[in-house]
Short mmCIF file of C-alpha atoms in Angstrom, two decimals:
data_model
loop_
_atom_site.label_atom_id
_atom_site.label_comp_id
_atom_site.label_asym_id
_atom_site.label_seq_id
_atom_site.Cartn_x
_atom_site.Cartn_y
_atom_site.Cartn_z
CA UNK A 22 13.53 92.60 -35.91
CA UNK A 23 13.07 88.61 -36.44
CA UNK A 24 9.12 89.59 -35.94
CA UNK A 25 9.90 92.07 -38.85
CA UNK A 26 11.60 89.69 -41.16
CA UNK A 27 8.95 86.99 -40.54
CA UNK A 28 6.28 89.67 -41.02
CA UNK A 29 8.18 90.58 -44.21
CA UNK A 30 8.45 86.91 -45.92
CA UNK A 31 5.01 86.08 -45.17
CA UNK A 32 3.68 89.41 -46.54
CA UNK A 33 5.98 89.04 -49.56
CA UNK A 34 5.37 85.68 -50.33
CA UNK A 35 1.56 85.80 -50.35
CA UNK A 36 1.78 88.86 -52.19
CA UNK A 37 3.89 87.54 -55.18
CA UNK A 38 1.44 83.98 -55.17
CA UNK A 39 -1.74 86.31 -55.21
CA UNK A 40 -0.26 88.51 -58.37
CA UNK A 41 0.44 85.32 -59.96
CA UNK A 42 -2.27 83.85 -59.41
CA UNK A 43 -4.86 86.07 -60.94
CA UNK A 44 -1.87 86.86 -63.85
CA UNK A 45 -2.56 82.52 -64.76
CA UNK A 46 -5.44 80.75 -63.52
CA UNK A 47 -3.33 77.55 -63.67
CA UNK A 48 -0.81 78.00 -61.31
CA UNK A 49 -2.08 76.50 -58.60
CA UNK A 50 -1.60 72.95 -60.42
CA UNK A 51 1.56 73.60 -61.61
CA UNK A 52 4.20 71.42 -60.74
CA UNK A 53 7.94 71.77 -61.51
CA UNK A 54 8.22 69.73 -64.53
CA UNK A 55 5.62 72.21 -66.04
CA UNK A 56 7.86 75.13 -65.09
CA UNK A 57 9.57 76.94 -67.89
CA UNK A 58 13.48 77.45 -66.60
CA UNK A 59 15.09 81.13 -67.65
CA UNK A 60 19.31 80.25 -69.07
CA UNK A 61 20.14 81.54 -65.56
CA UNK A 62 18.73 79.08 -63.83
CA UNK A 63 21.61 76.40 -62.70
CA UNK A 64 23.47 79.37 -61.87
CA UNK A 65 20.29 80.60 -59.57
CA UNK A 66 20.38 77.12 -58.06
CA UNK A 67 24.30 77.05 -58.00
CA UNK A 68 24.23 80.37 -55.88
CA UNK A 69 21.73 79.14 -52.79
CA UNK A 70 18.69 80.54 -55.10
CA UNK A 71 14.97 79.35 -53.68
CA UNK A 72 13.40 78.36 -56.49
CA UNK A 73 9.44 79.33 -56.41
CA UNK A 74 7.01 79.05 -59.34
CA UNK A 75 6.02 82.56 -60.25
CA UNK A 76 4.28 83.66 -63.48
CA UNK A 77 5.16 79.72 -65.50
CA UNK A 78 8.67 80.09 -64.80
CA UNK A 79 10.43 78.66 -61.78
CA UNK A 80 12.23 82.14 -60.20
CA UNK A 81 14.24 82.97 -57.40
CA UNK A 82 12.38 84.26 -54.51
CA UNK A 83 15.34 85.28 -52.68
CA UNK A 84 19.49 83.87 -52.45
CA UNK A 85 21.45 83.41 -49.39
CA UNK A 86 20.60 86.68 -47.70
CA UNK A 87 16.92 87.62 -46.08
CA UNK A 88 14.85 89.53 -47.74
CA UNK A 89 15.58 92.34 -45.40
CA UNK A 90 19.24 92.49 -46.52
CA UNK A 91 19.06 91.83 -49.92
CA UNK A 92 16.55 94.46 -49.88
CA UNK A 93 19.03 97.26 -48.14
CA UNK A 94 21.69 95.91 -50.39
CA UNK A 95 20.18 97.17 -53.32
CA UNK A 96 19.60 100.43 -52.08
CA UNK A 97 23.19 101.03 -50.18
CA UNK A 98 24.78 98.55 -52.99
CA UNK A 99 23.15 96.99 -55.86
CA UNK A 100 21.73 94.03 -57.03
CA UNK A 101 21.31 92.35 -60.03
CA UNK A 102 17.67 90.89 -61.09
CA UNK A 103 17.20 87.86 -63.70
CA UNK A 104 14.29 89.25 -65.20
CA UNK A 105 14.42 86.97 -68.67
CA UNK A 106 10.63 85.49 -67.97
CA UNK A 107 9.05 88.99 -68.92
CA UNK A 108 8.18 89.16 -72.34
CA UNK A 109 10.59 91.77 -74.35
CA UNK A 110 9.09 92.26 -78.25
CA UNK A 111 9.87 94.90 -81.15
CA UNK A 112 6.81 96.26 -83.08
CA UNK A 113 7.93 97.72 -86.99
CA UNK A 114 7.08 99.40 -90.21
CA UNK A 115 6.39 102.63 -90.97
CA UNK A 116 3.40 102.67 -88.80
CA UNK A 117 4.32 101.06 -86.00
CA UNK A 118 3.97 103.87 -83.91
CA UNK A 119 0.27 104.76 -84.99
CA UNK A 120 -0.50 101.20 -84.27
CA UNK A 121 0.78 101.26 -81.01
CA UNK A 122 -0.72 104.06 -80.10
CA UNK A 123 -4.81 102.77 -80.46
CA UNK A 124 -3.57 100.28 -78.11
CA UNK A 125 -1.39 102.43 -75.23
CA UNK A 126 -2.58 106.05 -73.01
CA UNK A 127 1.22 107.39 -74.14
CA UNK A 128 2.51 109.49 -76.90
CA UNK A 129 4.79 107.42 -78.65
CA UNK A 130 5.33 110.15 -81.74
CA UNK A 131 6.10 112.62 -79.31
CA UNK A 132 9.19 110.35 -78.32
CA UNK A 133 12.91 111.55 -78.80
CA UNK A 134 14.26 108.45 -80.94
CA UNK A 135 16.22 106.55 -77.79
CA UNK A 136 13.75 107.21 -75.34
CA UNK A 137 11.26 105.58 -73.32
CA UNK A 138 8.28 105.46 -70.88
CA UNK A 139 5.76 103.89 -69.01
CA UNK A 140 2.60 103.69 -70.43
CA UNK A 141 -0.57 101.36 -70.07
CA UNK A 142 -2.32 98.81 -72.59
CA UNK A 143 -6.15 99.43 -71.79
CA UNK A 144 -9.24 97.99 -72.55
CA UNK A 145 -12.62 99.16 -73.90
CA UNK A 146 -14.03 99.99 -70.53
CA UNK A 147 -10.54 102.11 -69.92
CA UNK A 148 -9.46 99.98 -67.46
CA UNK A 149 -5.64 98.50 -67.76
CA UNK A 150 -4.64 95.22 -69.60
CA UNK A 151 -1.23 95.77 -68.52
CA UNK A 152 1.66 98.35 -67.43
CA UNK A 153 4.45 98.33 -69.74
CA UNK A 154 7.86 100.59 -70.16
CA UNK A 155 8.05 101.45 -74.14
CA UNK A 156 11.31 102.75 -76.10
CA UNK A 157 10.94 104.63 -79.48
CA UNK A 158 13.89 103.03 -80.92
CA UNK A 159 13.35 105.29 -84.54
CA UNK A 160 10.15 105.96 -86.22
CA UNK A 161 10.33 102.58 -87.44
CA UNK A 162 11.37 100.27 -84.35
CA UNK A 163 9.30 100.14 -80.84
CA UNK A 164 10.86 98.44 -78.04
CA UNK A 165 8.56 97.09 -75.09
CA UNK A 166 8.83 95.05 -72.10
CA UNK A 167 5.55 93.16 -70.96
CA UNK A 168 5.00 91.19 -67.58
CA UNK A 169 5.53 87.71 -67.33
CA UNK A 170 1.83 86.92 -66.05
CA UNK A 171 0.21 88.81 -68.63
CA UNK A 172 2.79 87.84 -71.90
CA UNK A 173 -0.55 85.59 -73.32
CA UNK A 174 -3.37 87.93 -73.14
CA UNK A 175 -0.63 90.38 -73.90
CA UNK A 176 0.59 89.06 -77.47
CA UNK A 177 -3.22 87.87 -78.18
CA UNK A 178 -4.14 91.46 -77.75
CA UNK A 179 -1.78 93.11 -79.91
CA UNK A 180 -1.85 90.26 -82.51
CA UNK A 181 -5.72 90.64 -82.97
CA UNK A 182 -5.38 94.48 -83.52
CA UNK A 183 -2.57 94.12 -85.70
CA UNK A 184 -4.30 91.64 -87.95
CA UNK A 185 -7.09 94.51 -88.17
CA UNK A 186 -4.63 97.02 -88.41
CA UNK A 187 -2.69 95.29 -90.88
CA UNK A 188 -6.36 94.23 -93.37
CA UNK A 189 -6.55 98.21 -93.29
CA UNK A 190 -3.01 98.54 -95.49
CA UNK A 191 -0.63 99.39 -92.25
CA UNK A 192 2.51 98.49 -92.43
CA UNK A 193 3.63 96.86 -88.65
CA UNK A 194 5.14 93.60 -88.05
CA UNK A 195 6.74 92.45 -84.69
CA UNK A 196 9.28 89.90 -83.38
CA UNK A 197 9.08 88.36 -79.80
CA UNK A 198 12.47 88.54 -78.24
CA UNK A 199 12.67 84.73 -77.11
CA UNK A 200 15.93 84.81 -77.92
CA UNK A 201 17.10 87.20 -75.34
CA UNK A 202 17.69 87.20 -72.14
CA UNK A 203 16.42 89.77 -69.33
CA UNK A 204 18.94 91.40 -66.35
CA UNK A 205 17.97 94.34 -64.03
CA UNK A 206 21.04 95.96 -62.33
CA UNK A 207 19.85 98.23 -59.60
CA UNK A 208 21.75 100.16 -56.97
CA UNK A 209 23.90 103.11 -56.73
CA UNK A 210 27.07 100.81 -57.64
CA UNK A 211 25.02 99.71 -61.07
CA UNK A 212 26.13 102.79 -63.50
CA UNK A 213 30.42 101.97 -62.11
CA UNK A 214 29.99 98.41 -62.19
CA UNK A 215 28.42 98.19 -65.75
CA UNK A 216 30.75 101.19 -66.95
CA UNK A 217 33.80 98.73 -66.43
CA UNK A 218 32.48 96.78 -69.21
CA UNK A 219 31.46 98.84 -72.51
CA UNK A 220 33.20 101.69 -73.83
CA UNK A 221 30.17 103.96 -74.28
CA UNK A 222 30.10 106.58 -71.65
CA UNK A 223 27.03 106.19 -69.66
CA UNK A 224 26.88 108.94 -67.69
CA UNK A 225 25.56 110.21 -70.73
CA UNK A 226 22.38 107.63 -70.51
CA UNK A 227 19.82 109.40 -68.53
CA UNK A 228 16.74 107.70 -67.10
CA UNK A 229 14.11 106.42 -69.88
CA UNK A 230 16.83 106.40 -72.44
CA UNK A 231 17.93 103.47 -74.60
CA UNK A 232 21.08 102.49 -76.42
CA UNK A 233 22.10 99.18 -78.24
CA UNK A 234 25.73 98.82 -77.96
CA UNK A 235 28.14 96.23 -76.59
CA UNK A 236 28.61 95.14 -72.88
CA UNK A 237 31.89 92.82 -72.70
CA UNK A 238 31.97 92.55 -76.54
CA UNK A 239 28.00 91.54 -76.68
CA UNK A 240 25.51 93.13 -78.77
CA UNK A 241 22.75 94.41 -76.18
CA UNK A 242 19.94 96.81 -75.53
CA UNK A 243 20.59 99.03 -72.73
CA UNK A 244 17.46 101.15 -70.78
CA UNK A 245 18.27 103.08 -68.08
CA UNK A 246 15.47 101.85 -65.82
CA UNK A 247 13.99 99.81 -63.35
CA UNK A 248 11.28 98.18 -60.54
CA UNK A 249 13.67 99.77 -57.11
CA UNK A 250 13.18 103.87 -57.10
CA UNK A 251 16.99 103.21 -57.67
CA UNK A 252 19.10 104.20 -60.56
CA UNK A 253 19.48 100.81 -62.65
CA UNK A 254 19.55 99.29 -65.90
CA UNK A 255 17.90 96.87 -67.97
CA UNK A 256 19.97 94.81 -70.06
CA UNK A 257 18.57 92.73 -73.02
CA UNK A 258 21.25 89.79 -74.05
CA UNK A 259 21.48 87.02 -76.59
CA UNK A 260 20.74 84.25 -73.99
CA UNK A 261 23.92 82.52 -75.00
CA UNK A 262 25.97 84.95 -73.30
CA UNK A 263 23.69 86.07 -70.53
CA UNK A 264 25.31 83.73 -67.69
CA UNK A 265 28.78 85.03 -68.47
CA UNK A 266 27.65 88.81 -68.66
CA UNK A 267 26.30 87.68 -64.56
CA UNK A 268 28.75 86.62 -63.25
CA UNK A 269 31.02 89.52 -64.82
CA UNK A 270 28.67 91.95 -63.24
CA UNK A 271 29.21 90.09 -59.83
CA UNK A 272 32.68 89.85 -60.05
CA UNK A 273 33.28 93.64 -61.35
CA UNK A 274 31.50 94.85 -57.86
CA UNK A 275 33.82 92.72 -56.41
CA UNK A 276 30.65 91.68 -54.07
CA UNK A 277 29.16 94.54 -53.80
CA UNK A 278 26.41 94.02 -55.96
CA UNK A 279 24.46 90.78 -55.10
CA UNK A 280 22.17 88.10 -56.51
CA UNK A 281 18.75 89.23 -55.64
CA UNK A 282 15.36 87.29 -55.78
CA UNK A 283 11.35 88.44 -56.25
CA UNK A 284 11.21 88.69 -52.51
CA UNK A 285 13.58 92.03 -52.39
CA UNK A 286 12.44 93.29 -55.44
CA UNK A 287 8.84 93.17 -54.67
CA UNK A 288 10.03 95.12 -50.74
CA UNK A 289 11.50 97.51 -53.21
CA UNK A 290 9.13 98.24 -55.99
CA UNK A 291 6.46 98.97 -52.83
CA UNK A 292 8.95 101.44 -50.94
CA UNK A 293 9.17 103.03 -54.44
CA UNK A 294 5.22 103.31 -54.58
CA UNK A 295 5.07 101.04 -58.06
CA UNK A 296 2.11 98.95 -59.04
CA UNK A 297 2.50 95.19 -59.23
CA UNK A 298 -0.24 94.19 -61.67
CA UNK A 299 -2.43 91.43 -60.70
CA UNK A 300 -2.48 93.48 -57.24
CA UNK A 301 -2.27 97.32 -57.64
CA UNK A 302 -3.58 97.32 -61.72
CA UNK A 303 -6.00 95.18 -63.07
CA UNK A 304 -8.84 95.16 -65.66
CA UNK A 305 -11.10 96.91 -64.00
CA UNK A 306 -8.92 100.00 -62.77
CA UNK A 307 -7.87 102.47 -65.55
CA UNK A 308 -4.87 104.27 -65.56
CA UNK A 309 -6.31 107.68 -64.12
CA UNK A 310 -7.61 105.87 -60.94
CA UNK A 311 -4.16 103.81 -60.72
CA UNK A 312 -2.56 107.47 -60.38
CA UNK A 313 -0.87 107.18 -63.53
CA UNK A 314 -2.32 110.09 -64.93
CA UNK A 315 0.94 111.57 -66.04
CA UNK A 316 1.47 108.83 -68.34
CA UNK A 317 -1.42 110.06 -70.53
CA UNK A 318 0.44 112.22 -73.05
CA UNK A 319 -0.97 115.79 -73.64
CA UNK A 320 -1.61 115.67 -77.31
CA UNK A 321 -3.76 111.79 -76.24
CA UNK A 322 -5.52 114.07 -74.20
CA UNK A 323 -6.46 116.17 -76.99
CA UNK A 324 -7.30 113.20 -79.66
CA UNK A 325 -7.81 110.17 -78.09
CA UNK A 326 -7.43 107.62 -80.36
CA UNK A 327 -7.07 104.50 -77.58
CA UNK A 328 -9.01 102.05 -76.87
CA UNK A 329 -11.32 103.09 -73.29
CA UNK A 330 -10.53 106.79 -74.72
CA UNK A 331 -13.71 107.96 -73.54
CA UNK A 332 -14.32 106.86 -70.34
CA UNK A 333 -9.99 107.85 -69.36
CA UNK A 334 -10.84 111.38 -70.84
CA UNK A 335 -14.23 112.04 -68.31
CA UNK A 336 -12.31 111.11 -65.35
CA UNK A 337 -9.43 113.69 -66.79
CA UNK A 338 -11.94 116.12 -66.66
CA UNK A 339 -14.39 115.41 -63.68
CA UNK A 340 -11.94 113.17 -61.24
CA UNK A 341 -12.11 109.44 -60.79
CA UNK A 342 -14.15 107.93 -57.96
CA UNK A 343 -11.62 106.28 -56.43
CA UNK A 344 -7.80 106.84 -56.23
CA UNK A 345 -4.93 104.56 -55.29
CA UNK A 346 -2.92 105.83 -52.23
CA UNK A 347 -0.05 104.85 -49.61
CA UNK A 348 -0.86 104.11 -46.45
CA UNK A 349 1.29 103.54 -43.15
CA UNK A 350 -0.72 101.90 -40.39
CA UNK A 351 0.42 100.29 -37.02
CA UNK A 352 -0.30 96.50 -35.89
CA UNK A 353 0.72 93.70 -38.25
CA UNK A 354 1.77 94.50 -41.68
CA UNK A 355 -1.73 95.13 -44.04
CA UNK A 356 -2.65 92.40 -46.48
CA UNK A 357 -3.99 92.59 -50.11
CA UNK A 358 -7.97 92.96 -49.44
CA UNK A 359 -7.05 94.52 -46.10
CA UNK A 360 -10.64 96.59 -45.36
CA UNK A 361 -9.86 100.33 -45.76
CA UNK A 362 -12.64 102.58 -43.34
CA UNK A 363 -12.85 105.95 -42.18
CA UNK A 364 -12.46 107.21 -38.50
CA UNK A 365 -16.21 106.22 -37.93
CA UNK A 366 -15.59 103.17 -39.13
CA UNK A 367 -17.52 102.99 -43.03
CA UNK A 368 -15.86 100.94 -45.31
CA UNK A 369 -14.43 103.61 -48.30
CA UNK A 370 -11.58 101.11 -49.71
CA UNK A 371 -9.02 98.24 -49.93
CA UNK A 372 -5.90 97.07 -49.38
CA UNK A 373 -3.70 96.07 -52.75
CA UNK A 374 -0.36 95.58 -51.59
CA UNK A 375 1.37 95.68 -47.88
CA UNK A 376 4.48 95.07 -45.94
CA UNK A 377 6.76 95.72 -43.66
CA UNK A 378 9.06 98.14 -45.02
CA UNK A 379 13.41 97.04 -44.86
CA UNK A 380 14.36 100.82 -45.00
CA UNK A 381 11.85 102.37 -43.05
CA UNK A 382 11.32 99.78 -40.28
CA UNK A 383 7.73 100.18 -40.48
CA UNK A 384 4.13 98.93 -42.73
CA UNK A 385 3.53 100.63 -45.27
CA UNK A 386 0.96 99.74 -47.99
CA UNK A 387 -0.91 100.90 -51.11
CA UNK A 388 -4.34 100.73 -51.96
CA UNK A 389 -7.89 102.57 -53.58
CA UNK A 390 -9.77 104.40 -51.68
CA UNK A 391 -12.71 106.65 -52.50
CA UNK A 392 -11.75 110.16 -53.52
CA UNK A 393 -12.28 113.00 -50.66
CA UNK A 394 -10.62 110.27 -48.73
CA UNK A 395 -7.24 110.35 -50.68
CA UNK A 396 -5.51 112.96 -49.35
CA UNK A 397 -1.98 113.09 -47.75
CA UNK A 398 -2.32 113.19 -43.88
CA UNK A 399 -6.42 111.52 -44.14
CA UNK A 400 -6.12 109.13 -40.75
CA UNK A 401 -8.26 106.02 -41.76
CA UNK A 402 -8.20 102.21 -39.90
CA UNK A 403 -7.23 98.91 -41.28
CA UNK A 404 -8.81 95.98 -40.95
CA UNK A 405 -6.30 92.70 -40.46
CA UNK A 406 -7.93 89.53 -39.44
CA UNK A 407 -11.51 91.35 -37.96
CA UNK A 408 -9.14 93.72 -36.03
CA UNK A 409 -8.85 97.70 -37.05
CA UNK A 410 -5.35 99.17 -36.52
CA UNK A 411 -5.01 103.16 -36.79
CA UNK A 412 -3.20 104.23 -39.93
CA UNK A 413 -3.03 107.21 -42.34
CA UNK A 414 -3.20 107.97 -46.16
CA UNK A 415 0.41 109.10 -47.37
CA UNK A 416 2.25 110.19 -50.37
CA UNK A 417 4.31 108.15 -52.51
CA UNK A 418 6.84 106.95 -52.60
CA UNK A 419 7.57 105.80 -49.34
CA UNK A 420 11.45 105.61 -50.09
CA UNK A 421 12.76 108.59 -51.87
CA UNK A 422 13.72 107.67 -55.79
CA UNK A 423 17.08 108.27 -57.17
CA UNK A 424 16.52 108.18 -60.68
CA UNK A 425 19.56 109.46 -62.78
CA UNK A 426 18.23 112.59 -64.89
CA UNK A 427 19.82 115.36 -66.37
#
């Protein structure tokens, strides 16, 4: 097991630097003074937090506990995520929603008001800018969450096409939420805790959906989501009160639900098969290929109307040329750029994102590998430091996902 957790840190650790890394090209000459510091961040530091520079912000990369435990503590438990350095913005006007949509693969009209999804910003080539979850507050109000490591190229994006947009007589304006802060409460004890504190009944808050009300007397934004395969919440706060709505949280699981750092929540996102972009998504891999096919709306695939359109619709129609997969595989835990080869050893892919799995006590991984070679069961080798180690292409995800739906 202490071969396991070491495997785990390392794996982790590398994994989160390389992410960053190609998210900002200056990290590697950042120093802590340069760091930007989320409102939680005393009370990271107060509670045994490791601080770690991840995406311009100085984060916790895990608490008190290993990564291994805080890891199985969010899935037996819960845990609760300061997320505040992602980027959380409202588009509106009247035509917010067309706007959005020559930018994103989803079909934001076809949203219930109060509902959300995952969709993808792409480029002209098709491939993916960045992953983001999207709520259709009203016809009139989009709510999105960006990643940290993108937020620049991000807002740059949108604000070009919305000057554009706007020269053409549309009516869309947005506001960056910089006065917010960001938690993620994850865990089957999440939906008790956080009923103990508001008096709307969320058991009637399905997964996706979105609700402003009050949490302890505080205005926030409520989406029943998350980065864990486990039922969860994200909770957008006036920063002001975002330290006292923590430690409420804490002290309404009565310790049950624990401080958790980037470490766990990376293990976790990976059990649950999720992209981490930087690794798993980047410019150069649309949506279709990323196996996010689903999130391409029916009526997009009808019309179009997004930027990359027509390269996304011919791999619709005729298959993409390469597909990303999970993989379990014996010998050390696989690496990002981990070789990928077929039993007679030809190179048909790469590794994205390994580890050694908390819950499953094994590696698992994801990565791309060229289609014929993506399906469930296809026994392939691995390539870790000029050694191949037998493994095999599996579904995902790796840990079952306990999302609460209707």
């Amino acid at each position: 097991m202490r071969g396991g957790l070491w495997q785990l840190g390392q794996s982790i650790t590398r994994r989160l630097a390389q992410a960053d890394k190609k998210a900002v090209t200056r990290r590697c000459f950042a120093t802590e003074a340069d760091l930007k510091k989320t409102v939680l961040y005393d009370f990271h530091v107060a509670h045994g937090g490791k601080m770690v520079p991840f995406a311009g912000y100085s984060m916790p990369i895990q608490y008190k506990d290993s990564i291994m435990d805080s890891t199985l503590n969010c899935r037996e438990n819960g845990s609760l995520f300061d997320v505040s350095h992602m980027c959380g913005l409202s588009l509106k006007g009247k035509d917010c929603i067309p706007f959005l949509e020559k930018l994103v693969v989803a079909d934001v009209a076809g949203l219930q008001d109060g509902t959300g999804t995952l969709t993808v910003f792409t480029n002209e080539k098709g491939g993916s800018i960045d992953d983001s979850v999207i709520t259709k507050v009203k016809n009139d109000h989009i709510y999105l969450v960006v990643n940290a490591g993108c937020r620049d190229k991000d807002l740059a994006h949108i604000e070009a096409h919305m000057k554009l947009f706007k020269a053409k007589g549309g009516d869309v304006s947005w506001h960056i939420h910089d006065e917010r802060s960001l938690l993620a409460l994850q865990g089957p004890l999440s939906a008790p805790v956080l009923q103990k504190m508001t008096k709307d009944d969320l058991s009637k808050l399905y997964f996706g959906e979105f609700k402003m009300l009050d949490i302890s007397g505080v205005p926030c934004y409520l989406t029943r989501t998350g980065y864990t395969g486990e039922d969860g919440f994200e909770i957008s706060i006036p920063s002001e009160h975002a330290v006292d709505i923590a430690k409420e949280i804490l002290e309404k699981s009565e310790g049950k639900v624990r401080l958790t750092g980037l470490g766990a929540r990376d293990s976790l996102r990976l059990e649950a098969g999720l992209c981490l972009y930087g690794n798993d998504m980047e410019q150069h891999i649309t949506p279709v290929e990323a196996g996010l096919a689903w999130a391409i709306g029916k009526r997009r695939r009808a019309e179009g109307g997004f930027l990359g359109a027509e390269v996304i619709l011919k791999q619709l129609a005729d298959g993409p040329s390469i597909s990303r997969v999970g993989l379990i595989s014996s010998g050390p835990p696989a690496r990002s750029h981990s070789e990928i080869q077929n039993e007679k050893g030809e190179n048909i892919g790469e590794v994205t994102s390994g580890g050694f799995s908390p819950c499953l006590k094994k590696n698992i991984a994801m990565g791309y590998v060229k289609s014929g070679a993506h399906k469930p069961g296809t026994k392939v080798k691995v390539v870790i430091r000029g050694k191949s180690y037998d493994g095999a292409v599996t579904k995902m995800p790796f840990v079952p996902t306990k999302y609460y739906k209707p």
